[in-house]
Short mmCIF file of C-alpha atoms and ligand atoms in Angstrom, two decimals:
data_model
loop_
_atom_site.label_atom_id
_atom_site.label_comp_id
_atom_site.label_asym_id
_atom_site.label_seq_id
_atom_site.Cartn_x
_atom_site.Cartn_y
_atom_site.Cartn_z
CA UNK J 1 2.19 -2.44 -22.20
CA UNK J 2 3.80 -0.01 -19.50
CA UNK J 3 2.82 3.06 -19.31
CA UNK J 4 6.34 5.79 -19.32
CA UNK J 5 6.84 7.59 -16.06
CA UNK J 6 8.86 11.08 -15.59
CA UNK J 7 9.12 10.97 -12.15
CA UNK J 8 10.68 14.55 -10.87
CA UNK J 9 12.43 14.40 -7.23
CA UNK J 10 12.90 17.71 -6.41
CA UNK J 11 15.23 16.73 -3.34
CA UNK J 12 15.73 19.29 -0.67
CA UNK J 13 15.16 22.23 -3.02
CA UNK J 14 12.72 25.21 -3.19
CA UNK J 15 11.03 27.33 -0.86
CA UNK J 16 7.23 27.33 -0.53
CA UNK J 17 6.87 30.02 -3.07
CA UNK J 18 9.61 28.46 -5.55
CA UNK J 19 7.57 25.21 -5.12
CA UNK J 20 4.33 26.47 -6.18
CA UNK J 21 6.07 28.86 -9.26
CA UNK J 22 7.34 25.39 -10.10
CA UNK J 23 4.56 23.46 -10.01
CA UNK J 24 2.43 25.94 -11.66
CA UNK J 25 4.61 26.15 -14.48
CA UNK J 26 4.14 22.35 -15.05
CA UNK J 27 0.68 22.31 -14.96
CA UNK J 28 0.36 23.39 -19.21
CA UNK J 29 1.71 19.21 -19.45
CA UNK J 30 -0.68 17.27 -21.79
CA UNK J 31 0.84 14.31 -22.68
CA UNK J 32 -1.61 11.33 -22.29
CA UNK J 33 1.13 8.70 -22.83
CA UNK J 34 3.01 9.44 -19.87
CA UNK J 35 2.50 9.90 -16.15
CA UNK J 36 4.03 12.53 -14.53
CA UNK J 37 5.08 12.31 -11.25
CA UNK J 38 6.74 15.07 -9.01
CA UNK J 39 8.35 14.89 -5.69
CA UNK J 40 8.47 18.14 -3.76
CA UNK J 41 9.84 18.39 -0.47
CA UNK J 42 7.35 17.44 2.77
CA UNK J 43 6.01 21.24 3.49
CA UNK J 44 4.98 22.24 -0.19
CA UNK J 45 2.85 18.99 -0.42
CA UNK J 46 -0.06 20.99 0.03
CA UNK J 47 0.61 24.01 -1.70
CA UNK J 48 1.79 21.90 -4.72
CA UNK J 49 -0.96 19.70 -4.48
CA UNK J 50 -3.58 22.49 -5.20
CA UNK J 51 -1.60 24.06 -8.10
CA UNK J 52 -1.68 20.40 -9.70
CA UNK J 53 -4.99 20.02 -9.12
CA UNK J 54 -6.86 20.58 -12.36
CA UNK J 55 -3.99 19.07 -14.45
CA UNK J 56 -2.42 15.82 -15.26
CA UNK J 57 0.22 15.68 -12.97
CA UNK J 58 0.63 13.60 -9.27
CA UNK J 59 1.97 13.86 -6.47
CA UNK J 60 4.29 11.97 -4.62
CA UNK J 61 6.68 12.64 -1.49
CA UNK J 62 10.74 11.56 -0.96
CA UNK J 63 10.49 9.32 1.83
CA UNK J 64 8.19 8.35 5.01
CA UNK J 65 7.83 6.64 8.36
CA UNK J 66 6.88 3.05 9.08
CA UNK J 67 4.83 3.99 12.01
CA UNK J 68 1.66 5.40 11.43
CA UNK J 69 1.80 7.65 14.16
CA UNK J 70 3.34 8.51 17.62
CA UNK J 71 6.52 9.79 18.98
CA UNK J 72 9.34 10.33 16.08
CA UNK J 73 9.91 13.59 15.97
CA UNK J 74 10.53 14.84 12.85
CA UNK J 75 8.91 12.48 10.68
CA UNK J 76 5.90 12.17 8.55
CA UNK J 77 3.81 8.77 8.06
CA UNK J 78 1.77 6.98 5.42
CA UNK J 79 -1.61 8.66 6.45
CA UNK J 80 -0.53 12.06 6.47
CA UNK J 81 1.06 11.64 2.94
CA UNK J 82 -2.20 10.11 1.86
CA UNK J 83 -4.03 12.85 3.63
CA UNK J 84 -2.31 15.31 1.32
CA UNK J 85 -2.65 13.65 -1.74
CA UNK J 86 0.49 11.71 -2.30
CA UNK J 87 0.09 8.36 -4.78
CA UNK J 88 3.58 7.80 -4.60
CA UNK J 89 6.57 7.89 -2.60
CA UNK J 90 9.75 6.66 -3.33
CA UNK J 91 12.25 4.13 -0.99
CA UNK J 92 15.73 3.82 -0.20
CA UNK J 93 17.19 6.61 -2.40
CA UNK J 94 20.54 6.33 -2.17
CA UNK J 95 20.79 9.64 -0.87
CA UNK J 96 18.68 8.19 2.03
CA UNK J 97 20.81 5.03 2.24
CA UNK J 98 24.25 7.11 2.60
CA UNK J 99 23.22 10.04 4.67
CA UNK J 100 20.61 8.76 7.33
CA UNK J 101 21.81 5.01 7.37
CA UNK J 102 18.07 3.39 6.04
CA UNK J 103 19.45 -0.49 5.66
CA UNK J 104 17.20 -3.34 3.54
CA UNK J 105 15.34 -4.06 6.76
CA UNK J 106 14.38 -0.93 7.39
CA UNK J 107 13.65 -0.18 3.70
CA UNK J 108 11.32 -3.15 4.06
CA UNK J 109 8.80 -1.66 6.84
CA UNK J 110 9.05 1.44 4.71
CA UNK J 111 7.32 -0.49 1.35
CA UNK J 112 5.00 -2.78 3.88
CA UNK J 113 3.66 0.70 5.47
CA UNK J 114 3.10 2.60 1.68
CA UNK J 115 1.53 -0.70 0.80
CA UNK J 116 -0.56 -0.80 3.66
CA UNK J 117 -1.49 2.87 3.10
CA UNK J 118 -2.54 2.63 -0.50
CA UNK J 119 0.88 4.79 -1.59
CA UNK J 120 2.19 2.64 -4.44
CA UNK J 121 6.28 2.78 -3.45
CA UNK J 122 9.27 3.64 -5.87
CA UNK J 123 12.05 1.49 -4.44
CA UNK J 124 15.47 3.02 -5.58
CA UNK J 125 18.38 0.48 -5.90
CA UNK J 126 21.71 1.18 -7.60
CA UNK J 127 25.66 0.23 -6.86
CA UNK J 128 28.51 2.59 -6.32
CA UNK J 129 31.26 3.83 -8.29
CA UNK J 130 33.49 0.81 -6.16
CA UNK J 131 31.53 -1.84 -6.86
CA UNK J 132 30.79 -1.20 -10.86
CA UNK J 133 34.65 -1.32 -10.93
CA UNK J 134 34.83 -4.84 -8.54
CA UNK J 135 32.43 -5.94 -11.15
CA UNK J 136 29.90 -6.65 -8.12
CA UNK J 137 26.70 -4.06 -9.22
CA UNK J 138 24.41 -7.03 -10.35
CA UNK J 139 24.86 -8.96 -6.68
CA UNK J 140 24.55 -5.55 -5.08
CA UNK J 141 21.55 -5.05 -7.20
CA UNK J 142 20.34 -8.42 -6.51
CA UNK J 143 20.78 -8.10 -2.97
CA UNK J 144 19.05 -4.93 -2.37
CA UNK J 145 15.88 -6.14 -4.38
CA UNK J 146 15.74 -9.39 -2.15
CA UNK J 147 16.25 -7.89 1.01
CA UNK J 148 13.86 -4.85 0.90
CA UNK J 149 11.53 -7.04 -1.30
CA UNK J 150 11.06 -10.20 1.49
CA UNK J 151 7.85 -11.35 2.13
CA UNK J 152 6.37 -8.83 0.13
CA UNK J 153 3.75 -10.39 -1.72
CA UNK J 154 3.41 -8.99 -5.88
CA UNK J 155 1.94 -5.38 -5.31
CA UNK J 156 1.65 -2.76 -7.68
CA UNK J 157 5.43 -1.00 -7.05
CA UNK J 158 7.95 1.13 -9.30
CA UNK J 159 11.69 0.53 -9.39
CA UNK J 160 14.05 2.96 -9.79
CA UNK J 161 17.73 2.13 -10.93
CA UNK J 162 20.06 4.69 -10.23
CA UNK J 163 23.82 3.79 -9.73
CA UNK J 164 25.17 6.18 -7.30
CA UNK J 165 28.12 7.46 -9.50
CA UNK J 166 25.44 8.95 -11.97
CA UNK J 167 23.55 10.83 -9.44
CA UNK J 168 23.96 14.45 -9.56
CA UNK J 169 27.50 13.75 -11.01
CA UNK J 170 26.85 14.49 -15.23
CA UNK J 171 27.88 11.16 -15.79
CA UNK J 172 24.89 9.31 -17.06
CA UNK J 173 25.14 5.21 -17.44
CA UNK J 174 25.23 4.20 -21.23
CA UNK J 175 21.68 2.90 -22.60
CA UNK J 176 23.41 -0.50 -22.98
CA UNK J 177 24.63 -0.25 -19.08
CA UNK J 178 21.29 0.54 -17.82
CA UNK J 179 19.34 -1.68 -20.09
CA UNK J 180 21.68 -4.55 -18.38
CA UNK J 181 20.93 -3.90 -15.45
CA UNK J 182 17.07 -2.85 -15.90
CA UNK J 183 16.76 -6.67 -17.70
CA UNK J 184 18.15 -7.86 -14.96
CA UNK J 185 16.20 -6.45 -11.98
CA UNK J 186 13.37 -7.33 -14.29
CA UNK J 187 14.93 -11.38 -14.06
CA UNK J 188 14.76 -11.06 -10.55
CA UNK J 189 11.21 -9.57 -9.71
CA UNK J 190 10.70 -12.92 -12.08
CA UNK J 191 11.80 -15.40 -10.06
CA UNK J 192 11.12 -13.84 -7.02
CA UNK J 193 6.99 -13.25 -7.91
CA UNK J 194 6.39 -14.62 -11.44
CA UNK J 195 6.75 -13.47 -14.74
CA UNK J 196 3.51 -12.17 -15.53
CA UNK J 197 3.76 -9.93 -12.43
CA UNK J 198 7.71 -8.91 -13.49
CA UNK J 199 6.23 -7.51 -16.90
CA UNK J 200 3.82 -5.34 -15.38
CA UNK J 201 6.51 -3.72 -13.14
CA UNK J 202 7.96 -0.07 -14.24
CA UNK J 203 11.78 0.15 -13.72
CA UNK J 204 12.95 3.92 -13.98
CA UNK J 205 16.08 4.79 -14.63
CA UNK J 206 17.68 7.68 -12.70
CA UNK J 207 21.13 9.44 -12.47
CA UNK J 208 22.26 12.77 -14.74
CA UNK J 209 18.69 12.33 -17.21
CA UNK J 210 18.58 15.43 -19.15
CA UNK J 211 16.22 15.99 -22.28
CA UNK J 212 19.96 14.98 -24.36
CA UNK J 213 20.45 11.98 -23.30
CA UNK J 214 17.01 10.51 -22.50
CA UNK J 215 15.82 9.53 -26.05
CA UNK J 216 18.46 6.73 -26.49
CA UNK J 217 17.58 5.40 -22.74
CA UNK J 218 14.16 5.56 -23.34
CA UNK J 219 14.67 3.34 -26.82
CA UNK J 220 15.69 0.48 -24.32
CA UNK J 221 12.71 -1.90 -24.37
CA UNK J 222 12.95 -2.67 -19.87
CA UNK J 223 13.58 1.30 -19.63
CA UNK J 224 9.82 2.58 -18.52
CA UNK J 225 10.87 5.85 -17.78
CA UNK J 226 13.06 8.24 -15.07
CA UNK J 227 13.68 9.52 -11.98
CA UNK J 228 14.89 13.05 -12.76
CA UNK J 229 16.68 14.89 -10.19
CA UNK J 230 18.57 18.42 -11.21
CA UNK J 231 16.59 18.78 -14.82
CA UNK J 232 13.65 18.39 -12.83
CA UNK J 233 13.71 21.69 -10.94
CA UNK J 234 13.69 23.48 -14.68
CA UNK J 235 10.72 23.45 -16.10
CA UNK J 236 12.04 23.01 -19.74
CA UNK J 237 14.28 20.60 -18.87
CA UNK J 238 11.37 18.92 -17.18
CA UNK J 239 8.76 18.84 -19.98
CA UNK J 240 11.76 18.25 -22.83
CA UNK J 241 12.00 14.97 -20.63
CA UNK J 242 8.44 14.41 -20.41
CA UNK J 243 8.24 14.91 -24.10
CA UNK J 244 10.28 12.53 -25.07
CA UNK J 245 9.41 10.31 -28.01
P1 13P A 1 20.19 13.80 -10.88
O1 13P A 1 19.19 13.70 -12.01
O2 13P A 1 20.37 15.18 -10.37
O3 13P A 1 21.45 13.08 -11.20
O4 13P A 1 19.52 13.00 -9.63
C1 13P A 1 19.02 11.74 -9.84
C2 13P A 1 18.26 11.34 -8.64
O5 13P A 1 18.84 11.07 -7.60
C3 13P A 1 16.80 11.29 -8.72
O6 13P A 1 16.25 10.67 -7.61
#
């Protein structure tokens, strides 16, 4: 049985003070069936992290370096997110993939240094609006699992599924479209670790989730849960997600 997970990824959003209101007002969450996840962005980690404290929410952060320490200016590595508290951090978001260029390979020494740092990792896979039409998003999908995924022995790890044209756009993929494609990244992990190990991996779906539309995804039996975006900087958006039945 997999547990659901509303995973919130605030994206670059909210000030240090916005942050904490945010957090705060998430912190009145009971809902034992579900893990709650939320993403702020790098320098609220802390402040966020002590709001959450007392409640049943974690932490995770939106992306890190392979290197655990040295000169990258800019960047923030497995053992400082640990240091703050993160349990999860997500991989190759799309946004990531378009705007600062992170390829499979790369994506790769990203999971290997979570891994290695106790973060469990949320890799994000998903097609664009192109290749749904070329009628290429399960060899994109395919591809992207195999490539970050290589040599990775079975760890405990989260996928996300969120085709690019859904992000941020309003246009959410039909519960029949994303249970296709969830069934199938769930084939893969199969053959690529075993099956055993496949079942016990969540695959999120992500991409326009708003507390409308995600009781149909969530009837979807390889749906585990989602990676919110926009509803997941209002707080009743947020917890009409979380809520859910
Ligand atoms: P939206 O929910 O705003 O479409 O964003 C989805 C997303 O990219 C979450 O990581």
């Amino acid at each position: 049985m997999r547990t659901r997970m509303i995973a919130g990824n605030w994206k670059m959003n909210t000030t240090l003070s916005e942050a904490k209101n945010l957090a705060q007002s998430l912190t009145t969450i009971s809902s034992l069936q579900t893990e709650v996840v939320i993403f702020p962005p790098f320098i609220s980690l802390e402040t966020v992290r002590t709001s959450i404290q007392n409640s049943q929410i974690k932490l995770g952060a939106q992306t890190l370096h392979h290197e655990e320490k040295g000169a990258y200016t800019g960047e923030i590595s497995g053992p400082m997110l640990k240091s703050v508290g993160c349990e999860y951090v997500l991989i190759g978001h799309s946004e990531r993939r378009q705007y600062f260029n992170e390829d499979n390979a790369l994506l790769n020494k990203k999971i290997r240094a979570a891994i290695s740092h106790q973060i469990i990792p949320i890799l994000c896979v998903g097609e664009s609006l192109a290749e749904r039409e070329n009628n290429t998003t399960l060899d994109v999908i395919k591809t992207q699992l195999l490539e970050t995924l290589t040599d990775i022995p079975y760890t405990n790890m989260i996928i996300a599924y969120e085709p690019v044209w859904a992000i941020g756009t309003g246009k959410v993929a039909t519960p029949e479209q994303a249970q296709e494609v969830h069934a199938f990244i769930r084939g893969t992990l199969s053959e690529h670790y075993d099956q055993i190990s496949a079942e016990k991996i969540r695959i999120l779906y992500g991409g326009s989730v708003t507390p409308q539309n995600s009781p149909s995804l969530f009837e979807k039996p390889d749906i585990d849960g989602a990676l919110v975006g926009g509803a997941s900087l209002s707080t009743e958006s947020f917890i009409n997600i979380i809520q859910t039945h």
